[in-house]
Amino acid sequence: LHSFPTRRSSDLLPEAQALALLRMLIGARVDQEPQAARTLVGHCARLPLALRIAAELAVSSPDVPLSDLVADLTDVQTRLDLLAAGDDPYTAVRTVLSWSYRSLDPAEQRTLRLLGLHPGREFDPASVAVLVDTTPWQARRLVDSLVRAHLVERTQARRYQMHDLLRVYAADLAEQEVPQEEQEAALRRLFDYFVRSASLAMDSIFPQEKARRPTIPATAGPPPIEFAAIDQAIQWLEVERATLLSVAARIAETSWAAYATALSATLYRFLDVYGYFDDAVTLHASAVQAARHLHDGAAEARALHNLGSVYQRLGRYRTAADYLEQALSLAQRSAVADVTAFALSDLGLVQLLLGELEPALGNLERALHLFEELDDLTGQGSVLNNMGLALKRLDRLEESLDHMQRSLVLFQTTKDRPRQGYALNDVGVIFAQSARYEEALQHHTEALAVARETGDRALEAAALNGLGNARLALGTAELVQELHDEALAIATTIGDRYEQAQALEGLAELHESLRQHE
């Protein structure tokens, strides 16, 4: 944030258009003082952003001659010594911003300075209130004042952002004018607010997994967001997702690094279910970096496990196995039983996907024993389902079906809808492989309903592929193309290479059945 972007000639208006924009913004004063207007356009380097800000100052002082305002701007530019920066027109923006900044009241100036610390490209009054340490109502009033000064802009209802150059300027103001202690207090409030709100959102969406997430202690800081419904929690996470990732990346090697590991452990399931695999890689890599900075072996093992699981989702199995083996080794050294069990389970899944079936079953059996000792029903269900997949590949279909149905019962017991969907879909695959196509169709249909109910994009692709395969096996080619096409589109969007391959294979079998061999 501490250097201006490279000049782009497309940002600059021809002088005539710049004067026309200024005339539209401040009216007849442009024609009454044409020389002053041209000088003002020159000071603004014909940049629309700078012209809007300068025009706002002119409008707010209707009785002051334009020439006096231009003289004041010239004084600011001289004092900042910006002319020494050469002919880069972006230097003019800083001059105009400094001129505009002086017109703000002290509370507005402080808000702009502290916004320079905000890690998100967008923000809402709630996070501004936390940053500035005021009420949401007062924060909204302050931000709306900055909107009127063209220093902040609305993007949608109750959401705001700053132009990149304004973010640079605000960050510089924070660096130069906000004491270090005040910066640290503001950021601690903000990070605490984001992590606690994210934890409450996850509790709303996945209540059955609350015990798996890190405990976020209550603090004396501003209260987190309270979510009245699951949809509200999902929407908040969707809207703030980029900011939460930015927070983790920003603090990975700072005194706040524990917030990065907490975000990784908290948001893991959300990013997985909703198919944000690339974001998950970014977040969990930041958490690994943060855990190493903290010398926290347990947190590092958890983040490495999360990273390995995401690479499995992306179909990068060797990379996934490497991270999971690192997680397993570190979890065992750190005596973290739950992470050891997770790492064994997911390593077994990756090994079976690589065709290493005997080692896979060995690790899955070890994981199952650990989850039984931990009395973790969700873990047991996941392992049983993965064991069923391995047994399917060994053509032990009755054993496979038994494991998967036991898994489904466990997920029904814990009321874990997303995992119920995966178990239903995998049972459907076994039924199809056993030539029980009507039962397969029924289970894939139920899995698709769960996927759409929970928003699980990867499960949706898998269920659509299963439906396409079952319909074709029943001799009903109708809709098969559409099912696999939709699955392929979803899997491509989220980066799920396994389901992309399943869709392409399904389409190939459809065309083969239609004698369209090429």
Short mmCIF file of C-alpha atoms in Angstrom, two decimals:
data_model
loop_
_atom_site.label_atom_id
_atom_site.label_comp_id
_atom_site.label_asym_id
_atom_site.label_seq_id
_atom_site.Cartn_x
_atom_site.Cartn_y
_atom_site.Cartn_z
CA LEU A 1 0.00 0.00 0.00
CA HIS A 2 2.95 2.33 0.26
CA SER A 3 3.55 3.18 -3.39
CA PHE A 4 1.29 4.73 -5.96
CA PRO A 5 0.12 2.59 -8.90
CA THR A 6 1.76 3.14 -12.25
CA ARG A 7 0.20 5.87 -14.31
CA ARG A 8 -2.34 4.71 -16.85
CA SER A 9 -2.97 7.16 -19.68
CA SER A 10 -6.56 5.89 -19.93
CA ASP A 11 -7.25 7.48 -16.50
CA LEU A 12 -6.55 10.98 -17.80
CA LEU A 13 -9.18 13.16 -19.45
CA PRO A 14 -8.42 15.56 -22.29
CA GLU A 15 -8.47 19.13 -20.98
CA ALA A 16 -11.81 19.94 -22.64
CA GLN A 17 -13.48 16.90 -21.05
CA ALA A 18 -11.86 17.67 -17.69
CA LEU A 19 -13.29 21.21 -17.85
CA ALA A 20 -16.68 19.81 -18.86
CA LEU A 21 -16.64 17.44 -15.87
CA LEU A 22 -15.68 20.33 -13.58
CA ARG A 23 -18.48 22.46 -15.07
CA MET A 24 -20.97 19.66 -14.42
CA LEU A 25 -19.77 19.41 -10.82
CA ILE A 26 -19.53 23.09 -9.83
CA GLY A 27 -21.56 24.93 -12.46
CA ALA A 28 -21.09 28.42 -13.89
CA ARG A 29 -18.01 29.27 -11.80
CA VAL A 30 -15.92 27.46 -14.43
CA ASP A 31 -16.97 29.98 -17.10
CA GLN A 32 -16.81 32.93 -14.68
CA GLU A 33 -13.16 32.17 -13.85
CA PRO A 34 -11.85 30.25 -16.86
CA GLN A 35 -8.15 30.69 -16.01
CA ALA A 36 -8.64 29.50 -12.44
CA ALA A 37 -10.66 26.54 -13.74
CA ARG A 38 -7.88 25.55 -16.16
CA THR A 39 -5.31 25.87 -13.37
CA LEU A 40 -7.46 23.68 -11.12
CA VAL A 41 -7.73 21.06 -13.87
CA GLY A 42 -3.95 21.17 -14.20
CA HIS A 43 -3.44 20.70 -10.45
CA CYS A 44 -5.76 17.69 -10.63
CA ALA A 45 -3.76 16.29 -13.58
CA ARG A 46 -7.08 15.75 -15.40
CA LEU A 47 -7.84 12.76 -13.14
CA PRO A 48 -11.59 12.29 -12.50
CA LEU A 49 -10.96 11.22 -8.89
CA ALA A 50 -8.99 14.36 -8.09
CA LEU A 51 -11.48 16.55 -9.95
CA ARG A 52 -14.43 15.16 -7.96
CA ILE A 53 -12.67 15.77 -4.65
CA ALA A 54 -11.60 19.30 -5.63
CA ALA A 55 -15.11 20.06 -6.88
CA GLU A 56 -16.61 18.96 -3.56
CA LEU A 57 -14.42 21.51 -1.78
CA ALA A 58 -15.47 24.20 -4.23
CA VAL A 59 -19.16 23.37 -3.79
CA SER A 60 -18.80 23.48 -0.01
CA SER A 61 -17.37 27.04 -0.29
CA PRO A 62 -19.72 28.75 -2.77
CA ASP A 63 -18.77 32.29 -1.66
CA VAL A 64 -15.03 31.79 -2.07
CA PRO A 65 -13.66 32.73 -5.52
CA LEU A 66 -12.32 29.79 -7.48
CA SER A 67 -8.98 31.61 -7.82
CA ASP A 68 -8.63 31.72 -4.00
CA LEU A 69 -9.28 28.00 -3.76
CA VAL A 70 -6.70 27.34 -6.47
CA ALA A 71 -4.17 29.50 -4.61
CA ASP A 72 -4.83 27.49 -1.44
CA LEU A 73 -4.31 24.25 -3.34
CA THR A 74 -1.08 25.61 -4.80
CA ASP A 75 0.16 26.38 -1.28
CA VAL A 76 -0.59 22.81 -0.18
CA GLN A 77 1.24 21.41 -3.17
CA THR A 78 4.26 23.60 -2.51
CA ARG A 79 4.41 22.62 1.19
CA LEU A 80 4.20 18.92 0.34
CA ASP A 81 7.01 19.42 -2.20
CA LEU A 82 5.25 17.07 -4.57
CA LEU A 83 6.46 18.84 -7.69
CA ALA A 84 9.83 17.17 -7.14
CA ALA A 85 8.20 13.82 -7.92
CA GLY A 86 8.36 14.54 -11.65
CA ASP A 87 5.47 14.57 -14.11
CA ASP A 88 3.55 11.62 -12.71
CA PRO A 89 -0.04 12.92 -12.56
CA TYR A 90 -0.87 10.69 -9.60
CA THR A 91 1.16 12.99 -7.38
CA ALA A 92 -1.64 15.52 -7.89
CA VAL A 93 -4.09 13.22 -6.16
CA ARG A 94 -2.05 13.34 -2.99
CA THR A 95 -2.03 17.12 -3.13
CA VAL A 96 -5.79 17.31 -3.59
CA LEU A 97 -6.34 14.73 -0.85
CA SER A 98 -4.23 16.71 1.59
CA TRP A 99 -6.23 19.80 0.69
CA SER A 100 -9.49 17.92 1.22
CA TYR A 101 -8.28 16.29 4.44
CA ARG A 102 -7.79 19.71 6.06
CA SER A 103 -11.49 20.47 5.53
CA LEU A 104 -12.66 17.49 7.59
CA ASP A 105 -13.55 17.79 11.25
CA PRO A 106 -11.26 15.98 13.74
CA ALA A 107 -13.50 12.90 14.08
CA GLU A 108 -13.70 12.52 10.30
CA GLN A 109 -9.93 12.95 9.97
CA ARG A 110 -9.36 10.24 12.60
CA THR A 111 -11.77 7.90 10.81
CA LEU A 112 -9.96 8.35 7.50
CA ARG A 113 -6.60 7.73 9.17
CA LEU A 114 -7.77 4.54 10.85
CA LEU A 115 -9.43 3.32 7.64
CA GLY A 116 -5.88 3.22 6.32
CA LEU A 117 -5.35 0.25 8.68
CA HIS A 118 -8.40 -1.71 7.51
CA PRO A 119 -7.26 -4.85 5.64
CA GLY A 120 -10.37 -5.17 3.48
CA ARG A 121 -11.06 -3.59 0.12
CA GLU A 122 -14.66 -3.19 1.28
CA PHE A 123 -15.98 -2.46 4.75
CA ASP A 124 -19.24 -1.84 6.58
CA PRO A 125 -20.18 0.49 9.45
CA ALA A 126 -19.90 -2.35 11.99
CA SER A 127 -16.20 -2.98 11.29
CA VAL A 128 -15.53 0.77 11.08
CA ALA A 129 -17.17 1.17 14.49
CA VAL A 130 -14.82 -1.46 15.91
CA LEU A 131 -11.79 0.13 14.27
CA VAL A 132 -12.65 3.66 15.41
CA ASP A 133 -14.04 2.48 18.78
CA THR A 134 -17.45 4.07 18.45
CA THR A 135 -21.07 2.99 17.88
CA PRO A 136 -22.22 1.58 14.50
CA TRP A 137 -24.61 4.54 14.14
CA GLN A 138 -21.83 7.07 14.70
CA ALA A 139 -19.50 5.10 12.41
CA ARG A 140 -22.07 5.23 9.64
CA ARG A 141 -22.47 8.98 10.10
CA LEU A 142 -18.69 9.45 9.86
CA VAL A 143 -18.34 7.25 6.79
CA ASP A 144 -21.24 9.00 5.08
CA SER A 145 -19.42 12.31 5.69
CA LEU A 146 -16.39 10.84 3.90
CA VAL A 147 -18.69 9.70 1.08
CA ARG A 148 -19.93 13.27 0.65
CA ALA A 149 -16.31 14.42 0.48
CA HIS A 150 -15.67 11.78 -2.24
CA LEU A 151 -13.02 10.13 -0.05
CA VAL A 152 -15.12 6.96 0.31
CA GLU A 153 -17.75 5.50 -2.02
CA ARG A 154 -20.73 3.24 -1.49
CA THR A 155 -20.66 -0.10 -3.28
CA GLN A 156 -24.03 -1.44 -2.11
CA ALA A 157 -26.34 -1.14 0.86
CA ARG A 158 -24.21 -0.56 3.97
CA ARG A 159 -20.96 -1.43 2.16
CA TYR A 160 -18.19 1.02 1.28
CA GLN A 161 -14.79 1.10 -0.35
CA MET A 162 -11.97 3.51 -1.15
CA HIS A 163 -10.21 4.04 -4.43
CA ASP A 164 -6.75 2.40 -4.38
CA LEU A 165 -5.06 5.81 -4.29
CA LEU A 166 -7.21 6.86 -1.34
CA ARG A 167 -6.28 3.66 0.49
CA VAL A 168 -2.62 4.48 -0.09
CA TYR A 169 -3.15 7.99 1.21
CA ALA A 170 -5.09 6.82 4.28
CA ALA A 171 -2.41 4.21 5.04
CA ASP A 172 0.26 6.91 4.84
CA LEU A 173 -1.77 9.12 7.17
CA ALA A 174 -2.03 6.25 9.66
CA GLU A 175 1.70 5.62 9.47
CA GLN A 176 2.60 9.27 9.94
CA GLU A 177 -0.07 10.53 12.35
CA VAL A 178 -1.43 7.61 14.41
CA PRO A 179 0.73 6.60 17.41
CA GLN A 180 1.87 2.98 17.35
CA GLU A 181 -0.10 2.14 20.49
CA GLU A 182 -3.31 3.48 18.94
CA GLN A 183 -2.69 1.53 15.72
CA GLU A 184 -2.18 -1.69 17.66
CA ALA A 185 -5.27 -1.17 19.80
CA ALA A 186 -7.43 -0.48 16.73
CA LEU A 187 -6.17 -3.53 14.87
CA ARG A 188 -6.54 -5.80 17.90
CA ARG A 189 -10.18 -4.70 18.24
CA LEU A 190 -10.77 -5.34 14.54
CA PHE A 191 -9.06 -8.75 14.37
CA ASP A 192 -10.83 -9.89 17.52
CA TYR A 193 -14.17 -8.79 16.10
CA PHE A 194 -13.63 -10.65 12.81
CA VAL A 195 -12.45 -13.89 14.42
CA ARG A 196 -15.25 -13.98 17.00
CA SER A 197 -17.90 -13.11 14.40
CA ALA A 198 -16.58 -15.81 12.06
CA SER A 199 -16.74 -18.34 14.90
CA LEU A 200 -20.36 -17.44 15.68
CA ALA A 201 -21.25 -17.67 11.98
CA MET A 202 -19.76 -21.17 11.82
CA ASP A 203 -21.64 -22.17 14.98
CA SER A 204 -24.85 -21.14 13.23
CA ILE A 205 -24.12 -23.01 9.98
CA PHE A 206 -22.38 -26.10 11.38
CA PRO A 207 -23.51 -26.43 15.01
CA GLN A 208 -22.63 -30.14 15.09
CA GLU A 209 -18.94 -29.26 14.61
CA LYS A 210 -18.67 -26.59 17.30
CA ALA A 211 -16.42 -28.78 19.47
CA ARG A 212 -13.96 -29.16 16.58
CA ARG A 213 -13.35 -25.44 16.25
CA PRO A 214 -10.97 -23.44 18.44
CA THR A 215 -12.53 -21.81 21.46
CA ILE A 216 -12.62 -18.05 20.96
CA PRO A 217 -12.53 -16.42 24.41
CA ALA A 218 -14.88 -13.56 25.18
CA THR A 219 -13.14 -10.20 25.43
CA ALA A 220 -13.99 -6.74 26.66
CA GLY A 221 -13.95 -5.46 23.08
CA PRO A 222 -16.91 -4.68 20.83
CA PRO A 223 -19.46 -7.52 20.54
CA PRO A 224 -19.27 -9.75 17.48
CA ILE A 225 -22.07 -10.07 14.95
CA GLU A 226 -25.06 -12.05 16.22
CA PHE A 227 -26.68 -14.23 13.55
CA ALA A 228 -30.41 -14.82 13.80
CA ALA A 229 -30.50 -17.35 10.94
CA ILE A 230 -28.17 -19.60 8.95
CA ASP A 231 -28.71 -17.56 5.77
CA GLN A 232 -27.52 -14.44 7.56
CA ALA A 233 -24.37 -16.23 8.76
CA ILE A 234 -23.62 -17.54 5.27
CA GLN A 235 -24.14 -14.09 3.74
CA TRP A 236 -21.79 -12.48 6.27
CA LEU A 237 -19.05 -15.03 5.57
CA GLU A 238 -19.53 -14.61 1.81
CA VAL A 239 -19.30 -10.83 2.04
CA GLU A 240 -16.35 -10.76 4.46
CA ARG A 241 -14.48 -13.75 2.98
CA ALA A 242 -11.89 -11.67 1.14
CA THR A 243 -11.29 -9.50 4.21
CA LEU A 244 -10.85 -12.52 6.48
CA LEU A 245 -8.24 -13.94 4.08
CA SER A 246 -6.52 -10.57 3.96
CA VAL A 247 -6.42 -10.44 7.77
CA ALA A 248 -4.76 -13.86 7.98
CA ALA A 249 -2.17 -13.02 5.32
CA ARG A 250 -1.39 -9.66 6.89
CA ILE A 251 -0.77 -10.95 10.42
CA ALA A 252 0.94 -14.30 9.74
CA GLU A 253 4.31 -13.09 11.00
CA THR A 254 3.23 -10.55 13.60
CA SER A 255 2.30 -10.56 17.26
CA TRP A 256 -1.29 -11.27 16.12
CA ALA A 257 -0.38 -14.49 14.29
CA ALA A 258 -2.65 -16.56 16.56
CA TYR A 259 -5.63 -14.92 14.86
CA ALA A 260 -4.47 -16.39 11.52
CA THR A 261 -4.32 -19.94 12.90
CA ALA A 262 -7.73 -19.43 14.53
CA LEU A 263 -9.26 -18.26 11.23
CA SER A 264 -7.88 -21.30 9.42
CA ALA A 265 -9.27 -23.73 12.00
CA THR A 266 -12.58 -21.83 12.13
CA LEU A 267 -13.28 -21.34 8.41
CA TYR A 268 -11.95 -24.68 7.16
CA ARG A 269 -15.36 -26.31 6.81
CA PHE A 270 -17.05 -23.28 5.23
CA LEU A 271 -14.43 -22.97 2.49
CA ASP A 272 -14.56 -26.72 1.87
CA VAL A 273 -18.35 -27.06 1.66
CA TYR A 274 -18.85 -24.00 -0.52
CA GLY A 275 -16.03 -24.91 -2.90
CA TYR A 276 -13.64 -22.02 -2.21
CA PHE A 277 -10.63 -24.25 -2.62
CA ASP A 278 -8.21 -21.60 -3.89
CA ASP A 279 -9.13 -19.32 -1.00
CA ALA A 280 -8.64 -22.25 1.37
CA VAL A 281 -5.11 -22.81 0.06
CA THR A 282 -4.33 -19.14 0.68
CA LEU A 283 -5.79 -19.13 4.20
CA HIS A 284 -4.26 -22.40 5.38
CA ALA A 285 -0.85 -21.50 3.94
CA SER A 286 -1.01 -18.25 5.94
CA ALA A 287 -1.90 -20.32 9.02
CA VAL A 288 1.10 -22.61 8.51
CA GLN A 289 3.32 -19.54 8.29
CA ALA A 290 1.69 -18.06 11.41
CA ALA A 291 2.02 -21.28 13.44
CA ARG A 292 5.71 -21.52 12.57
CA HIS A 293 6.15 -17.91 13.62
CA LEU A 294 4.53 -18.81 16.96
CA HIS A 295 6.44 -22.12 17.29
CA ASP A 296 3.04 -23.76 17.86
CA GLY A 297 3.37 -27.37 16.71
CA ALA A 298 -0.28 -28.26 17.29
CA ALA A 299 -1.55 -25.27 15.29
CA GLU A 300 0.95 -26.00 12.50
CA ALA A 301 -0.18 -29.64 12.33
CA ARG A 302 -3.82 -28.55 12.09
CA ALA A 303 -3.07 -26.02 9.34
CA LEU A 304 -0.95 -28.55 7.40
CA HIS A 305 -3.82 -31.04 7.62
CA ASN A 306 -6.25 -28.43 6.30
CA LEU A 307 -3.86 -27.59 3.47
CA GLY A 308 -3.46 -31.25 2.53
CA SER A 309 -7.22 -31.76 2.53
CA VAL A 310 -7.71 -28.86 0.13
CA TYR A 311 -5.07 -30.16 -2.29
CA GLN A 312 -6.92 -33.49 -2.25
CA ARG A 313 -10.07 -31.60 -3.28
CA LEU A 314 -8.12 -29.97 -6.09
CA GLY A 315 -6.94 -33.38 -7.34
CA ARG A 316 -3.28 -32.70 -6.51
CA TYR A 317 -2.84 -35.95 -4.65
CA ARG A 318 0.95 -36.12 -4.31
CA THR A 319 1.05 -32.60 -2.91
CA ALA A 320 -1.85 -33.47 -0.60
CA ALA A 321 -0.08 -36.60 0.65
CA ASP A 322 3.08 -34.61 1.38
CA TYR A 323 1.23 -32.06 3.52
CA LEU A 324 -0.79 -34.75 5.29
CA GLU A 325 2.33 -36.75 6.11
CA GLN A 326 3.91 -33.59 7.55
CA ALA A 327 0.74 -32.96 9.57
CA LEU A 328 0.70 -36.54 10.86
CA SER A 329 4.33 -36.46 11.94
CA LEU A 330 3.95 -33.10 13.70
CA ALA A 331 0.62 -34.05 15.32
CA GLN A 332 2.15 -37.22 16.74
CA ARG A 333 5.16 -35.31 18.09
CA SER A 334 2.82 -32.70 19.59
CA ALA A 335 0.51 -35.41 21.03
CA VAL A 336 -2.57 -33.91 19.36
CA ALA A 337 -4.85 -36.92 19.06
CA ASP A 338 -7.65 -35.34 17.01
CA VAL A 339 -5.30 -33.94 14.37
CA THR A 340 -3.47 -37.27 14.25
CA ALA A 341 -6.79 -39.00 13.52
CA PHE A 342 -7.80 -36.42 10.88
CA ALA A 343 -4.42 -36.68 9.16
CA LEU A 344 -4.54 -40.49 9.10
CA SER A 345 -8.09 -40.45 7.72
CA ASP A 346 -7.39 -37.96 4.95
CA LEU A 347 -4.03 -39.53 4.11
CA GLY A 348 -5.87 -42.82 3.71
CA LEU A 349 -8.36 -41.13 1.37
CA VAL A 350 -5.55 -39.67 -0.76
CA GLN A 351 -3.78 -43.04 -0.89
CA LEU A 352 -6.91 -44.79 -2.11
CA LEU A 353 -7.34 -42.09 -4.77
CA LEU A 354 -3.76 -42.83 -5.82
CA GLY A 355 -4.60 -46.55 -5.99
CA GLU A 356 -2.48 -47.42 -2.95
CA LEU A 357 -5.32 -49.41 -1.43
CA GLU A 358 -3.64 -51.56 1.23
CA PRO A 359 -1.72 -48.64 2.83
CA ALA A 360 -4.96 -46.63 2.61
CA LEU A 361 -6.95 -49.25 4.52
CA GLY A 362 -4.20 -49.51 7.13
CA ASN A 363 -4.24 -45.75 7.84
CA LEU A 364 -8.04 -45.63 7.82
CA GLU A 365 -8.26 -48.45 10.36
CA ARG A 366 -5.79 -46.61 12.62
CA ALA A 367 -7.84 -43.43 12.25
CA LEU A 368 -11.06 -45.28 13.10
CA HIS A 369 -9.57 -46.62 16.35
CA LEU A 370 -8.44 -43.12 17.34
CA PHE A 371 -11.84 -41.57 16.59
CA GLU A 372 -13.50 -44.32 18.62
CA GLU A 373 -11.19 -43.51 21.55
CA LEU A 374 -12.07 -39.84 21.16
CA ASP A 375 -15.80 -40.70 20.94
CA ASP A 376 -15.90 -38.57 17.76
CA LEU A 377 -18.92 -39.77 15.77
CA THR A 378 -18.26 -37.43 12.85
CA GLY A 379 -14.69 -38.69 12.55
CA GLN A 380 -15.87 -42.28 12.71
CA GLY A 381 -18.45 -41.65 10.00
CA SER A 382 -15.88 -40.02 7.71
CA VAL A 383 -13.43 -42.89 8.11
CA LEU A 384 -16.09 -45.55 7.56
CA ASN A 385 -17.14 -43.80 4.36
CA ASN A 386 -13.55 -43.61 3.14
CA MET A 387 -13.04 -47.28 4.01
CA GLY A 388 -16.11 -48.04 1.94
CA LEU A 389 -14.53 -46.24 -1.02
CA ALA A 390 -11.34 -48.29 -0.66
CA LEU A 391 -13.29 -51.55 -0.38
CA LYS A 392 -15.24 -50.58 -3.53
CA ARG A 393 -11.98 -50.30 -5.43
CA LEU A 394 -11.05 -53.77 -4.18
CA ASP A 395 -14.43 -54.95 -5.57
CA ARG A 396 -15.59 -55.93 -2.07
CA LEU A 397 -18.97 -54.37 -2.69
CA GLU A 398 -21.00 -55.86 0.18
CA GLU A 399 -18.39 -54.75 2.73
CA SER A 400 -18.19 -51.37 1.04
CA LEU A 401 -21.96 -50.87 1.22
CA ASP A 402 -22.01 -51.93 4.88
CA HIS A 403 -19.32 -49.38 5.80
CA MET A 404 -21.06 -46.58 3.92
CA GLN A 405 -24.47 -47.29 5.41
CA ARG A 406 -22.95 -47.31 8.92
CA SER A 407 -21.37 -43.99 8.03
CA LEU A 408 -24.75 -42.59 6.92
CA VAL A 409 -26.36 -43.63 10.22
CA LEU A 410 -23.64 -41.80 12.18
CA PHE A 411 -24.11 -38.61 10.15
CA GLN A 412 -27.86 -38.82 10.68
CA THR A 413 -27.20 -39.17 14.42
CA THR A 414 -25.04 -36.02 14.45
CA LYS A 415 -27.47 -34.20 12.11
CA ASP A 416 -24.55 -33.46 9.75
CA ARG A 417 -26.40 -32.70 6.51
CA PRO A 418 -23.39 -32.07 4.23
CA ARG A 419 -21.75 -35.35 5.21
CA GLN A 420 -25.08 -37.18 4.92
CA GLY A 421 -25.12 -35.97 1.32
CA TYR A 422 -21.69 -37.45 0.57
CA ALA A 423 -22.63 -40.76 2.21
CA LEU A 424 -25.88 -40.91 0.22
CA ASN A 425 -24.02 -40.23 -2.99
CA ASP A 426 -21.34 -42.86 -2.30
CA VAL A 427 -24.01 -45.44 -1.43
CA GLY A 428 -25.56 -44.58 -4.79
CA VAL A 429 -22.26 -45.32 -6.51
CA ILE A 430 -22.11 -48.76 -4.85
CA PHE A 431 -25.68 -49.51 -5.88
CA ALA A 432 -24.83 -48.55 -9.48
CA GLN A 433 -21.72 -50.74 -9.45
CA SER A 434 -23.93 -53.59 -8.14
CA ALA A 435 -26.38 -53.00 -11.05
CA ARG A 436 -29.07 -51.77 -8.59
CA TYR A 437 -29.70 -48.71 -10.73
CA GLU A 438 -33.10 -47.61 -9.40
CA GLU A 439 -31.69 -47.53 -5.87
CA ALA A 440 -28.66 -45.67 -7.18
CA LEU A 441 -30.92 -43.11 -8.84
CA GLN A 442 -32.84 -42.59 -5.61
CA HIS A 443 -29.69 -42.05 -3.51
CA HIS A 444 -28.10 -39.67 -6.01
CA THR A 445 -31.35 -37.69 -6.15
CA GLU A 446 -31.37 -37.40 -2.35
CA ALA A 447 -27.69 -36.39 -2.37
CA LEU A 448 -28.39 -33.68 -4.95
CA ALA A 449 -31.20 -32.30 -2.77
CA VAL A 450 -28.83 -32.16 0.22
CA ALA A 451 -26.16 -30.47 -1.90
CA ARG A 452 -28.52 -27.74 -3.00
CA GLU A 453 -29.96 -27.38 0.48
CA THR A 454 -26.50 -26.90 2.02
CA GLY A 455 -24.83 -25.07 -0.89
CA ASP A 456 -22.12 -27.75 -1.23
CA ARG A 457 -20.86 -27.28 -4.79
CA ALA A 458 -18.50 -30.26 -4.84
CA LEU A 459 -21.27 -32.59 -3.66
CA GLU A 460 -23.63 -31.09 -6.24
CA ALA A 461 -21.18 -31.95 -9.03
CA ALA A 462 -20.71 -35.48 -7.67
CA ALA A 463 -24.46 -36.08 -7.37
CA LEU A 464 -25.12 -34.76 -10.88
CA ASN A 465 -22.48 -37.12 -12.26
CA GLY A 466 -23.99 -40.01 -10.31
CA LEU A 467 -27.44 -39.20 -11.68
CA GLY A 468 -26.10 -39.06 -15.22
CA ASN A 469 -24.40 -42.44 -14.87
CA ALA A 470 -27.48 -44.07 -13.30
CA ARG A 471 -29.86 -42.72 -15.94
CA LEU A 472 -27.61 -43.95 -18.75
CA ALA A 473 -27.32 -47.40 -17.14
CA LEU A 474 -31.14 -47.55 -16.98
CA GLY A 475 -31.21 -46.92 -20.74
CA THR A 476 -32.54 -43.37 -20.35
CA ALA A 477 -30.20 -41.12 -22.29
CA GLU A 478 -32.52 -38.14 -21.85
CA LEU A 479 -30.99 -35.42 -19.64
CA VAL A 480 -27.67 -37.29 -19.29
CA GLN A 481 -25.85 -34.70 -21.38
CA GLU A 482 -27.32 -31.85 -19.31
CA LEU A 483 -26.47 -33.55 -16.00
CA HIS A 484 -22.82 -34.13 -16.88
CA ASP A 485 -22.49 -30.71 -18.53
CA GLU A 486 -23.76 -29.04 -15.34
CA ALA A 487 -21.45 -31.17 -13.20
CA LEU A 488 -18.52 -30.27 -15.42
CA ALA A 489 -19.29 -26.55 -15.21
CA ILE A 490 -19.52 -26.63 -11.40
CA ALA A 491 -16.39 -28.77 -10.98
CA THR A 492 -14.42 -26.51 -13.33
CA THR A 493 -15.55 -23.41 -11.45
CA ILE A 494 -14.41 -24.72 -8.06
CA GLY A 495 -11.32 -26.54 -9.37
CA ASP A 496 -12.48 -30.08 -8.52
CA ARG A 497 -10.46 -32.12 -11.04
CA TYR A 498 -11.86 -35.47 -9.88
CA GLU A 499 -15.46 -34.52 -10.69
CA GLN A 500 -14.32 -32.88 -13.93
CA ALA A 501 -12.90 -36.26 -14.93
CA GLN A 502 -16.08 -38.03 -13.80
CA ALA A 503 -18.19 -35.68 -15.93
CA LEU A 504 -15.98 -36.11 -18.99
CA GLU A 505 -16.04 -39.90 -18.61
CA GLY A 506 -19.83 -39.81 -18.25
CA LEU A 507 -20.13 -37.73 -21.42
CA ALA A 508 -17.82 -40.14 -23.27
CA GLU A 509 -19.96 -43.12 -22.25
CA LEU A 510 -23.10 -41.29 -23.37
CA HIS A 511 -21.62 -40.59 -26.82
CA GLU A 512 -20.36 -44.16 -27.08
CA SER A 513 -23.88 -45.45 -26.35
CA LEU A 514 -25.14 -43.21 -29.16
CA ARG A 515 -22.40 -44.59 -31.47
CA GLN A 516 -20.82 -41.14 -31.66
CA HIS A 517 -17.36 -42.63 -31.31
CA GLU A 518 -15.27 -39.66 -32.35
#
